[in-house]
Amino acid sequence: MVKGIRFLKGHGTENDFVILPDPDGLLELSAAQVALLCDRRAGLGADGVLRVVRADAHPEAKAQAAVANWFMDYRNADGSVAEMCGNGVRVFARYLVEAGLAEPGDLAVATRAGIRQVRVPAEGDVTVDMGKALLPGPDTGIEVAVGARRWPARNVNMGNPHAVAFVADLADAGDLFAAPDVTPAAVYPEGVNVEFVVDRGPRHVAMRVHERGSGETRSCGTGTCAVMVATARRDGVDPAVTGEPATYTVDVPGGRLVITERPDGGIEMTGPAVILAEGEFDADWLAARA
């Protein structure tokens, strides 16, 4: 008899994930196994894996268990461990509600970047409090290059690192199969997510992204937040100074997200989160890649 491991498939603005319910934290995943699950030809296909573990059952989340019942163990498509995923946490929260593990409304999710507060209605878009953006600097001197083209970039950290570059045309970013060259490399010792941004209208931009460990994806939630902050500062907008929240619309290849920065620095991201399929895969198939 085939021993099956249950999975679900979901996406947020077409940033897609394999969801693995593992409440007791018994499923050990190597980087090679995660990469196989995410392989779009040999596996299930995804930009990353969301393992759903009770916070008190995961050593990295036990300290958060008093606040959040569930820990999002997120892995990139290449198997590397990631601190956070904005689209992923919306999908993660939507799964918790649809599975009956949480009630619609406000809930807390533990992540490697800290607790994320999520507002999940019974139906419709999900809103995540993404925390505060850090602008660690340097403010100048960072450059992103694709081929012979080079652009200055803004360093923004959303619990994970981002380099945001404003370009004339999103096609200038090339195919984004390979990671763009970012200098100086010492600013991002563990790699970086790179966003290319164009203006679409007042407080409205569009972007493409190369996600560290995944390549170009249809959307990146933390990336849209980093883009919003970088664009607002470029525009001279800082809610901490004005005392008024600022909202920007950010278009991604997979849809649209609405990002609001509050005067206290907190950033809220609102967008769709869809669970579209579920099934089982052969445990022995995965074990062969242990």
PDB file of C-alpha atoms in Angstrom:
ATOM      1  CA  MET A   1       0.000   0.000   0.000  1.00  0.00           C
ATOM      2  CA  VAL A   2       1.297   3.446  -0.918  1.00  0.00           C
ATOM      3  CA  LYS A   3       1.919   5.618   2.115  1.00  0.00           C
ATOM      4  CA  GLY A   4       0.548   9.036   1.184  1.00  0.00           C
ATOM      5  CA  ILE A   5       1.531  12.451   2.467  1.00  0.00           C
ATOM      6  CA  ARG A   6      -1.249  15.011   2.298  1.00  0.00           C
ATOM      7  CA  PHE A   7      -0.652  18.307   0.532  1.00  0.00           C
ATOM      8  CA  LEU A   8      -2.615  21.276  -0.730  1.00  0.00           C
ATOM      9  CA  LYS A   9      -1.850  23.812  -3.439  1.00  0.00           C
ATOM     10  CA  GLY A  10      -2.527  27.517  -3.072  1.00  0.00           C
ATOM     11  CA  HIS A  11      -1.472  30.881  -4.410  1.00  0.00           C
ATOM     12  CA  GLY A  12      -1.533  34.600  -3.661  1.00  0.00           C
ATOM     13  CA  THR A  13      -1.467  36.735  -6.824  1.00  0.00           C
ATOM     14  CA  GLU A  14      -0.093  33.608  -8.563  1.00  0.00           C
ATOM     15  CA  ASN A  15       2.849  33.257  -6.176  1.00  0.00           C
ATOM     16  CA  ASP A  16       2.154  29.555  -5.610  1.00  0.00           C
ATOM     17  CA  PHE A  17       2.912  27.155  -2.798  1.00  0.00           C
ATOM     18  CA  VAL A  18       2.763  23.512  -1.787  1.00  0.00           C
ATOM     19  CA  ILE A  19       1.136  23.396   1.663  1.00  0.00           C
ATOM     20  CA  LEU A  20       2.129  20.514   3.945  1.00  0.00           C
ATOM     21  CA  PRO A  21      -0.028  20.061   7.066  1.00  0.00           C
ATOM     22  CA  ASP A  22       2.364  18.759   9.744  1.00  0.00           C
ATOM     23  CA  PRO A  23       0.866  19.843  13.086  1.00  0.00           C
ATOM     24  CA  ASP A  24       3.185  17.743  15.251  1.00  0.00           C
ATOM     25  CA  GLY A  25       6.335  18.694  13.327  1.00  0.00           C
ATOM     26  CA  LEU A  26       7.168  15.111  12.359  1.00  0.00           C
ATOM     27  CA  LEU A  27       7.960  15.668   8.680  1.00  0.00           C
ATOM     28  CA  GLU A  28      11.651  16.337   8.123  1.00  0.00           C
ATOM     29  CA  LEU A  29      12.425  17.945   4.778  1.00  0.00           C
ATOM     30  CA  SER A  30      15.848  18.201   3.209  1.00  0.00           C
ATOM     31  CA  ALA A  31      16.638  20.964   0.733  1.00  0.00           C
ATOM     32  CA  ALA A  32      16.641  18.375  -2.070  1.00  0.00           C
ATOM     33  CA  GLN A  33      13.171  17.162  -1.089  1.00  0.00           C
ATOM     34  CA  VAL A  34      11.774  20.694  -1.052  1.00  0.00           C
ATOM     35  CA  ALA A  35      13.337  21.361  -4.463  1.00  0.00           C
ATOM     36  CA  LEU A  36      11.726  18.178  -5.797  1.00  0.00           C
ATOM     37  CA  LEU A  37       8.290  19.152  -4.483  1.00  0.00           C
ATOM     38  CA  CYS A  38       8.637  22.572  -6.142  1.00  0.00           C
ATOM     39  CA  ASP A  39       9.941  21.202  -9.459  1.00  0.00           C
ATOM     40  CA  ARG A  40       7.347  22.046 -12.118  1.00  0.00           C
ATOM     41  CA  ARG A  41       8.142  18.965 -14.216  1.00  0.00           C
ATOM     42  CA  ALA A  42       9.315  16.269 -11.821  1.00  0.00           C
ATOM     43  CA  GLY A  43       7.343  17.394  -8.762  1.00  0.00           C
ATOM     44  CA  LEU A  44       4.179  19.208  -7.742  1.00  0.00           C
ATOM     45  CA  GLY A  45       5.385  22.623  -8.894  1.00  0.00           C
ATOM     46  CA  ALA A  46       5.553  25.745  -6.711  1.00  0.00           C
ATOM     47  CA  ASP A  47       7.534  28.844  -5.797  1.00  0.00           C
ATOM     48  CA  GLY A  48       7.934  27.479  -2.271  1.00  0.00           C
ATOM     49  CA  VAL A  49       6.708  25.136   0.456  1.00  0.00           C
ATOM     50  CA  LEU A  50       4.570  26.128   3.457  1.00  0.00           C
ATOM     51  CA  ARG A  51       4.830  23.572   6.263  1.00  0.00           C
ATOM     52  CA  VAL A  52       2.041  24.040   8.805  1.00  0.00           C
ATOM     53  CA  VAL A  53       3.347  23.218  12.294  1.00  0.00           C
ATOM     54  CA  ARG A  54       1.992  23.999  15.746  1.00  0.00           C
ATOM     55  CA  ALA A  55       4.253  26.659  17.218  1.00  0.00           C
ATOM     56  CA  ASP A  56       4.836  24.654  20.388  1.00  0.00           C
ATOM     57  CA  ALA A  57       5.998  21.679  18.300  1.00  0.00           C
ATOM     58  CA  HIS A  58       8.734  23.528  16.388  1.00  0.00           C
ATOM     59  CA  PRO A  59      12.027  24.474  18.087  1.00  0.00           C
ATOM     60  CA  GLU A  60      12.265  27.767  16.178  1.00  0.00           C
ATOM     61  CA  ALA A  61       8.757  28.842  17.213  1.00  0.00           C
ATOM     62  CA  LYS A  62       8.315  27.672  20.812  1.00  0.00           C
ATOM     63  CA  ALA A  63       9.086  31.151  22.106  1.00  0.00           C
ATOM     64  CA  GLN A  64       6.190  32.478  20.003  1.00  0.00           C
ATOM     65  CA  ALA A  65       3.687  29.798  21.048  1.00  0.00           C
ATOM     66  CA  ALA A  66       2.118  31.989  23.752  1.00  0.00           C
ATOM     67  CA  VAL A  67       1.008  34.420  21.029  1.00  0.00           C
ATOM     68  CA  ALA A  68       0.541  32.262  17.917  1.00  0.00           C
ATOM     69  CA  ASN A  69      -0.766  28.704  17.691  1.00  0.00           C
ATOM     70  CA  TRP A  70       0.737  27.998  14.261  1.00  0.00           C
ATOM     71  CA  PHE A  71       4.218  28.383  12.735  1.00  0.00           C
ATOM     72  CA  MET A  72       4.817  28.931   9.013  1.00  0.00           C
ATOM     73  CA  ASP A  73       7.942  26.961   8.125  1.00  0.00           C
ATOM     74  CA  TYR A  74       8.660  28.502   4.724  1.00  0.00           C
ATOM     75  CA  ARG A  75      11.187  27.164   2.205  1.00  0.00           C
ATOM     76  CA  ASN A  76      12.176  28.631  -1.154  1.00  0.00           C
ATOM     77  CA  ALA A  77      11.913  26.581  -4.334  1.00  0.00           C
ATOM     78  CA  ASP A  78      15.601  25.636  -4.156  1.00  0.00           C
ATOM     79  CA  GLY A  79      15.102  24.237  -0.651  1.00  0.00           C
ATOM     80  CA  SER A  80      16.707  27.118   1.214  1.00  0.00           C
ATOM     81  CA  VAL A  81      15.060  28.374   4.405  1.00  0.00           C
ATOM     82  CA  ALA A  82      13.475  31.840   4.202  1.00  0.00           C
ATOM     83  CA  GLU A  83      12.604  34.289   6.966  1.00  0.00           C
ATOM     84  CA  MET A  84       9.224  35.396   5.604  1.00  0.00           C
ATOM     85  CA  CYS A  85       6.911  35.333   2.612  1.00  0.00           C
ATOM     86  CA  GLY A  86       4.116  37.892   2.424  1.00  0.00           C
ATOM     87  CA  ASN A  87       1.995  36.053  -0.118  1.00  0.00           C
ATOM     88  CA  GLY A  88       2.759  32.805   1.669  1.00  0.00           C
ATOM     89  CA  VAL A  89       1.498  34.024   5.047  1.00  0.00           C
ATOM     90  CA  ARG A  90      -1.814  35.082   3.476  1.00  0.00           C
ATOM     91  CA  VAL A  91      -2.218  31.650   1.881  1.00  0.00           C
ATOM     92  CA  PHE A  92      -1.109  30.004   5.134  1.00  0.00           C
ATOM     93  CA  ALA A  93      -3.777  31.915   7.086  1.00  0.00           C
ATOM     94  CA  ARG A  94      -6.452  31.160   4.493  1.00  0.00           C
ATOM     95  CA  TYR A  95      -5.605  27.452   4.832  1.00  0.00           C
ATOM     96  CA  LEU A  96      -5.915  27.603   8.638  1.00  0.00           C
ATOM     97  CA  VAL A  97      -9.413  29.082   8.343  1.00  0.00           C
ATOM     98  CA  GLU A  98     -10.603  26.720   5.591  1.00  0.00           C
ATOM     99  CA  ALA A  99      -9.225  23.710   7.503  1.00  0.00           C
ATOM    100  CA  GLY A 100     -11.069  24.760  10.656  1.00  0.00           C
ATOM    101  CA  LEU A 101      -7.812  25.328  12.550  1.00  0.00           C
ATOM    102  CA  ALA A 102      -8.638  29.002  13.089  1.00  0.00           C
ATOM    103  CA  GLU A 103     -11.772  31.122  13.020  1.00  0.00           C
ATOM    104  CA  PRO A 104     -12.323  33.891  10.458  1.00  0.00           C
ATOM    105  CA  GLY A 105     -11.169  37.240  11.760  1.00  0.00           C
ATOM    106  CA  ASP A 106      -7.873  38.235  13.337  1.00  0.00           C
ATOM    107  CA  LEU A 107      -5.211  35.633  14.003  1.00  0.00           C
ATOM    108  CA  ALA A 108      -1.489  35.506  14.711  1.00  0.00           C
ATOM    109  CA  VAL A 109       1.002  33.480  12.670  1.00  0.00           C
ATOM    110  CA  ALA A 110       4.524  32.696  13.877  1.00  0.00           C
ATOM    111  CA  THR A 111       7.295  33.114  11.288  1.00  0.00           C
ATOM    112  CA  ARG A 112      11.086  33.294  11.365  1.00  0.00           C
ATOM    113  CA  ALA A 113      10.728  37.066  10.975  1.00  0.00           C
ATOM    114  CA  GLY A 114       8.475  37.260  14.036  1.00  0.00           C
ATOM    115  CA  ILE A 115       4.730  37.250  14.671  1.00  0.00           C
ATOM    116  CA  ARG A 116       2.520  38.372  11.800  1.00  0.00           C
ATOM    117  CA  GLN A 117      -1.045  39.503  12.522  1.00  0.00           C
ATOM    118  CA  VAL A 118      -3.469  38.463   9.787  1.00  0.00           C
ATOM    119  CA  ARG A 119      -7.087  39.456   9.156  1.00  0.00           C
ATOM    120  CA  VAL A 120      -8.927  36.668   7.312  1.00  0.00           C
ATOM    121  CA  PRO A 121     -12.576  37.225   6.371  1.00  0.00           C
ATOM    122  CA  ALA A 122     -14.750  34.210   5.651  1.00  0.00           C
ATOM    123  CA  GLU A 123     -14.398  35.164   1.983  1.00  0.00           C
ATOM    124  CA  GLY A 124     -12.365  37.699   0.055  1.00  0.00           C
ATOM    125  CA  ASP A 125      -8.960  39.328   0.336  1.00  0.00           C
ATOM    126  CA  VAL A 126      -6.652  38.742   3.278  1.00  0.00           C
ATOM    127  CA  THR A 127      -4.767  41.537   5.074  1.00  0.00           C
ATOM    128  CA  VAL A 128      -1.420  40.977   6.788  1.00  0.00           C
ATOM    129  CA  ASP A 129       0.386  43.325   9.146  1.00  0.00           C
ATOM    130  CA  MET A 130       3.871  42.932   7.705  1.00  0.00           C
ATOM    131  CA  GLY A 131       5.647  44.817  10.466  1.00  0.00           C
ATOM    132  CA  LYS A 132       7.943  47.764   9.905  1.00  0.00           C
ATOM    133  CA  ALA A 133      10.336  48.254   7.024  1.00  0.00           C
ATOM    134  CA  LEU A 134      13.971  48.833   7.856  1.00  0.00           C
ATOM    135  CA  LEU A 135      16.088  51.088   5.664  1.00  0.00           C
ATOM    136  CA  PRO A 136      19.493  49.881   6.797  1.00  0.00           C
ATOM    137  CA  GLY A 137      21.486  51.789   4.198  1.00  0.00           C
ATOM    138  CA  PRO A 138      23.650  52.683   2.586  1.00  0.00           C
ATOM    139  CA  ASP A 139      21.248  55.135   0.930  1.00  0.00           C
ATOM    140  CA  THR A 140      23.474  55.415  -2.143  1.00  0.00           C
ATOM    141  CA  GLY A 141      26.059  53.268  -3.871  1.00  0.00           C
ATOM    142  CA  ILE A 142      23.983  50.101  -4.270  1.00  0.00           C
ATOM    143  CA  GLU A 143      23.559  49.089  -7.915  1.00  0.00           C
ATOM    144  CA  VAL A 144      21.613  46.397  -9.723  1.00  0.00           C
ATOM    145  CA  ALA A 145      22.833  45.175 -13.110  1.00  0.00           C
ATOM    146  CA  VAL A 146      21.299  43.064 -15.871  1.00  0.00           C
ATOM    147  CA  GLY A 147      23.721  42.607 -18.728  1.00  0.00           C
ATOM    148  CA  ALA A 148      25.181  45.994 -19.625  1.00  0.00           C
ATOM    149  CA  ARG A 149      22.383  47.943 -17.901  1.00  0.00           C
ATOM    150  CA  ARG A 150      22.865  49.304 -14.373  1.00  0.00           C
ATOM    151  CA  TRP A 151      20.505  51.111 -11.990  1.00  0.00           C
ATOM    152  CA  PRO A 152      20.833  52.555  -8.491  1.00  0.00           C
ATOM    153  CA  ALA A 153      18.855  50.581  -5.909  1.00  0.00           C
ATOM    154  CA  ARG A 154      17.346  51.214  -2.484  1.00  0.00           C
ATOM    155  CA  ASN A 155      18.077  48.804   0.352  1.00  0.00           C
ATOM    156  CA  VAL A 156      14.868  47.807   2.178  1.00  0.00           C
ATOM    157  CA  ASN A 157      14.472  45.010   4.695  1.00  0.00           C
ATOM    158  CA  MET A 158      11.054  43.455   5.394  1.00  0.00           C
ATOM    159  CA  GLY A 159      12.383  40.664   7.597  1.00  0.00           C
ATOM    160  CA  ASN A 160      14.183  39.575   4.444  1.00  0.00           C
ATOM    161  CA  PRO A 161      16.464  41.687   2.205  1.00  0.00           C
ATOM    162  CA  HIS A 162      15.404  43.640  -0.896  1.00  0.00           C
ATOM    163  CA  ALA A 163      17.099  45.816  -3.485  1.00  0.00           C
ATOM    164  CA  VAL A 164      14.557  48.067  -5.253  1.00  0.00           C
ATOM    165  CA  ALA A 165      15.486  49.606  -8.621  1.00  0.00           C
ATOM    166  CA  PHE A 166      13.371  52.055 -10.655  1.00  0.00           C
ATOM    167  CA  VAL A 167      13.552  51.421 -14.395  1.00  0.00           C
ATOM    168  CA  ALA A 168      12.039  52.890 -17.555  1.00  0.00           C
ATOM    169  CA  ASP A 169      10.549  49.602 -18.765  1.00  0.00           C
ATOM    170  CA  LEU A 170       9.985  46.319 -16.942  1.00  0.00           C
ATOM    171  CA  ALA A 171      11.388  44.506 -19.979  1.00  0.00           C
ATOM    172  CA  ASP A 172      14.770  46.038 -19.112  1.00  0.00           C
ATOM    173  CA  ALA A 173      15.056  43.427 -16.341  1.00  0.00           C
ATOM    174  CA  GLY A 174      15.550  40.695 -18.932  1.00  0.00           C
ATOM    175  CA  ASP A 175      14.336  37.143 -18.388  1.00  0.00           C
ATOM    176  CA  LEU A 176      15.324  37.089 -14.660  1.00  0.00           C
ATOM    177  CA  PHE A 177      16.185  33.390 -14.892  1.00  0.00           C
ATOM    178  CA  ALA A 178      19.496  34.201 -13.238  1.00  0.00           C
ATOM    179  CA  ALA A 179      19.895  36.506 -10.262  1.00  0.00           C
ATOM    180  CA  PRO A 180      20.738  40.103 -11.212  1.00  0.00           C
ATOM    181  CA  ASP A 181      24.157  41.310 -10.158  1.00  0.00           C
ATOM    182  CA  VAL A 182      23.918  43.470  -7.023  1.00  0.00           C
ATOM    183  CA  THR A 183      26.873  45.491  -5.744  1.00  0.00           C
ATOM    184  CA  PRO A 184      28.454  45.900  -3.300  1.00  0.00           C
ATOM    185  CA  ALA A 185      27.905  42.232  -2.462  1.00  0.00           C
ATOM    186  CA  ALA A 186      28.829  42.835   1.181  1.00  0.00           C
ATOM    187  CA  VAL A 187      25.518  44.662   1.719  1.00  0.00           C
ATOM    188  CA  TYR A 188      23.663  41.369   1.133  1.00  0.00           C
ATOM    189  CA  PRO A 189      25.856  38.554   2.477  1.00  0.00           C
ATOM    190  CA  GLU A 190      23.005  36.019   2.296  1.00  0.00           C
ATOM    191  CA  GLY A 191      21.666  37.097  -1.094  1.00  0.00           C
ATOM    192  CA  VAL A 192      18.810  39.445  -1.928  1.00  0.00           C
ATOM    193  CA  ASN A 193      15.415  39.733  -3.568  1.00  0.00           C
ATOM    194  CA  VAL A 194      15.592  42.239  -6.441  1.00  0.00           C
ATOM    195  CA  GLU A 195      12.579  44.329  -7.543  1.00  0.00           C
ATOM    196  CA  PHE A 196      12.360  46.312 -10.795  1.00  0.00           C
ATOM    197  CA  VAL A 197       9.732  49.069 -10.666  1.00  0.00           C
ATOM    198  CA  VAL A 198       7.944  51.391 -13.115  1.00  0.00           C
ATOM    199  CA  ASP A 199       5.352  54.081 -12.464  1.00  0.00           C
ATOM    200  CA  ARG A 200       1.756  53.525 -13.574  1.00  0.00           C
ATOM    201  CA  GLY A 201       0.062  56.582 -12.034  1.00  0.00           C
ATOM    202  CA  PRO A 202      -0.249  58.525  -8.777  1.00  0.00           C
ATOM    203  CA  ARG A 203       0.708  56.146  -5.956  1.00  0.00           C
ATOM    204  CA  HIS A 204       0.473  53.274  -8.435  1.00  0.00           C
ATOM    205  CA  VAL A 205       3.463  51.236  -9.625  1.00  0.00           C
ATOM    206  CA  ALA A 206       4.166  47.904 -11.303  1.00  0.00           C
ATOM    207  CA  MET A 207       7.048  45.558 -10.613  1.00  0.00           C
ATOM    208  CA  ARG A 208       8.864  42.369 -11.526  1.00  0.00           C
ATOM    209  CA  VAL A 209      10.944  40.455  -9.024  1.00  0.00           C
ATOM    210  CA  HIS A 210      13.752  37.934  -8.834  1.00  0.00           C
ATOM    211  CA  GLU A 211      13.203  36.124  -5.530  1.00  0.00           C
ATOM    212  CA  ARG A 212      16.285  34.829  -3.788  1.00  0.00           C
ATOM    213  CA  GLY A 213      16.244  31.034  -4.112  1.00  0.00           C
ATOM    214  CA  SER A 214      13.248  30.909  -6.478  1.00  0.00           C
ATOM    215  CA  GLY A 215      14.031  33.021  -9.566  1.00  0.00           C
ATOM    216  CA  GLU A 216      11.388  35.248 -11.122  1.00  0.00           C
ATOM    217  CA  THR A 217       8.004  34.743  -9.492  1.00  0.00           C
ATOM    218  CA  ARG A 218       4.576  36.073 -10.401  1.00  0.00           C
ATOM    219  CA  SER A 219       4.440  38.014  -7.156  1.00  0.00           C
ATOM    220  CA  CYS A 220       6.378  38.667  -3.938  1.00  0.00           C
ATOM    221  CA  GLY A 221       4.500  39.986  -0.923  1.00  0.00           C
ATOM    222  CA  THR A 222       7.478  41.283   1.032  1.00  0.00           C
ATOM    223  CA  GLY A 223       8.765  42.683  -2.254  1.00  0.00           C
ATOM    224  CA  THR A 224       5.619  44.738  -2.842  1.00  0.00           C
ATOM    225  CA  CYS A 225       5.980  46.194   0.660  1.00  0.00           C
ATOM    226  CA  ALA A 226       9.625  47.035   0.026  1.00  0.00           C
ATOM    227  CA  VAL A 227       8.640  48.640  -3.281  1.00  0.00           C
ATOM    228  CA  MET A 228       5.898  50.693  -1.612  1.00  0.00           C
ATOM    229  CA  VAL A 229       8.304  52.064   0.986  1.00  0.00           C
ATOM    230  CA  ALA A 230      11.047  52.778  -1.547  1.00  0.00           C
ATOM    231  CA  THR A 231       8.561  54.523  -3.854  1.00  0.00           C
ATOM    232  CA  ALA A 232       7.029  56.561  -1.046  1.00  0.00           C
ATOM    233  CA  ARG A 233      10.424  57.800   0.107  1.00  0.00           C
ATOM    234  CA  ARG A 234      11.357  58.622  -3.485  1.00  0.00           C
ATOM    235  CA  ASP A 235       8.114  60.622  -3.664  1.00  0.00           C
ATOM    236  CA  GLY A 236       8.913  62.415  -0.407  1.00  0.00           C
ATOM    237  CA  VAL A 237       6.137  60.577   1.443  1.00  0.00           C
ATOM    238  CA  ASP A 238       6.792  59.406   5.011  1.00  0.00           C
ATOM    239  CA  PRO A 239       3.751  58.691   7.228  1.00  0.00           C
ATOM    240  CA  ALA A 240       5.914  59.021  10.338  1.00  0.00           C
ATOM    241  CA  VAL A 241       6.464  62.654   9.363  1.00  0.00           C
ATOM    242  CA  THR A 242       3.013  63.552   8.006  1.00  0.00           C
ATOM    243  CA  GLY A 243       1.027  61.610  10.607  1.00  0.00           C
ATOM    244  CA  GLU A 244      -1.182  60.244   7.802  1.00  0.00           C
ATOM    245  CA  PRO A 245      -1.195  56.708   6.381  1.00  0.00           C
ATOM    246  CA  ALA A 246      -0.026  56.286   2.793  1.00  0.00           C
ATOM    247  CA  THR A 247      -1.493  53.711   0.421  1.00  0.00           C
ATOM    248  CA  TYR A 248       0.039  52.544  -2.846  1.00  0.00           C
ATOM    249  CA  THR A 249      -1.245  50.054  -5.414  1.00  0.00           C
ATOM    250  CA  VAL A 250       1.398  47.619  -6.632  1.00  0.00           C
ATOM    251  CA  ASP A 251       0.778  45.567  -9.760  1.00  0.00           C
ATOM    252  CA  VAL A 252       2.658  42.295 -10.143  1.00  0.00           C
ATOM    253  CA  PRO A 253       2.527  39.828 -13.067  1.00  0.00           C
ATOM    254  CA  GLY A 254       0.074  37.706 -11.066  1.00  0.00           C
ATOM    255  CA  GLY A 255      -2.340  40.437  -9.993  1.00  0.00           C
ATOM    256  CA  ARG A 256      -2.563  43.427  -7.681  1.00  0.00           C
ATOM    257  CA  LEU A 257      -1.746  44.140  -4.041  1.00  0.00           C
ATOM    258  CA  VAL A 258      -2.633  47.192  -1.958  1.00  0.00           C
ATOM    259  CA  ILE A 259       0.020  48.312   0.523  1.00  0.00           C
ATOM    260  CA  THR A 260      -0.552  50.827   3.339  1.00  0.00           C
ATOM    261  CA  GLU A 261       2.134  52.267   5.613  1.00  0.00           C
ATOM    262  CA  ARG A 262       0.801  53.647   8.895  1.00  0.00           C
ATOM    263  CA  PRO A 263       2.276  56.588  10.848  1.00  0.00           C
ATOM    264  CA  ASP A 264       3.643  54.101  13.408  1.00  0.00           C
ATOM    265  CA  GLY A 265       5.660  52.468  10.625  1.00  0.00           C
ATOM    266  CA  GLY A 266       3.537  49.320  10.401  1.00  0.00           C
ATOM    267  CA  ILE A 267       2.797  48.088   6.895  1.00  0.00           C
ATOM    268  CA  GLU A 268      -0.404  46.323   5.866  1.00  0.00           C
ATOM    269  CA  MET A 269      -0.671  44.251   2.702  1.00  0.00           C
ATOM    270  CA  THR A 270      -4.059  43.275   1.264  1.00  0.00           C
ATOM    271  CA  GLY A 271      -4.627  40.801  -1.540  1.00  0.00           C
ATOM    272  CA  PRO A 272      -6.136  37.478  -2.585  1.00  0.00           C
ATOM    273  CA  ALA A 273      -5.260  34.089  -1.085  1.00  0.00           C
ATOM    274  CA  VAL A 274      -6.618  30.981  -2.797  1.00  0.00           C
ATOM    275  CA  ILE A 275      -6.563  27.275  -1.876  1.00  0.00           C
ATOM    276  CA  LEU A 276      -7.205  25.486  -5.147  1.00  0.00           C
ATOM    277  CA  ALA A 277      -6.424  21.773  -4.772  1.00  0.00           C
ATOM    278  CA  GLU A 278      -5.486  19.015  -2.357  1.00  0.00           C
ATOM    279  CA  GLY A 279      -4.286  15.441  -2.599  1.00  0.00           C
ATOM    280  CA  GLU A 280      -1.584  12.978  -1.568  1.00  0.00           C
ATOM    281  CA  PHE A 281       1.832  12.083  -2.905  1.00  0.00           C
ATOM    282  CA  ASP A 282       3.891   8.916  -2.391  1.00  0.00           C
ATOM    283  CA  ALA A 283       6.086   9.164   0.712  1.00  0.00           C
ATOM    284  CA  ASP A 284       8.584   6.737  -0.817  1.00  0.00           C
ATOM    285  CA  TRP A 285       8.976   9.035  -3.846  1.00  0.00           C
ATOM    286  CA  LEU A 286       9.933  11.873  -1.528  1.00  0.00           C
ATOM    287  CA  ALA A 287      12.114   9.668   0.687  1.00  0.00           C
ATOM    288  CA  ALA A 288      14.241   8.744  -2.338  1.00  0.00           C
ATOM    289  CA  ARG A 289      15.489  12.343  -2.294  1.00  0.00           C
ATOM    290  CA  ALA A 290      16.301  12.397   1.433  1.00  0.00           C
TER     291      ALA A 290
END
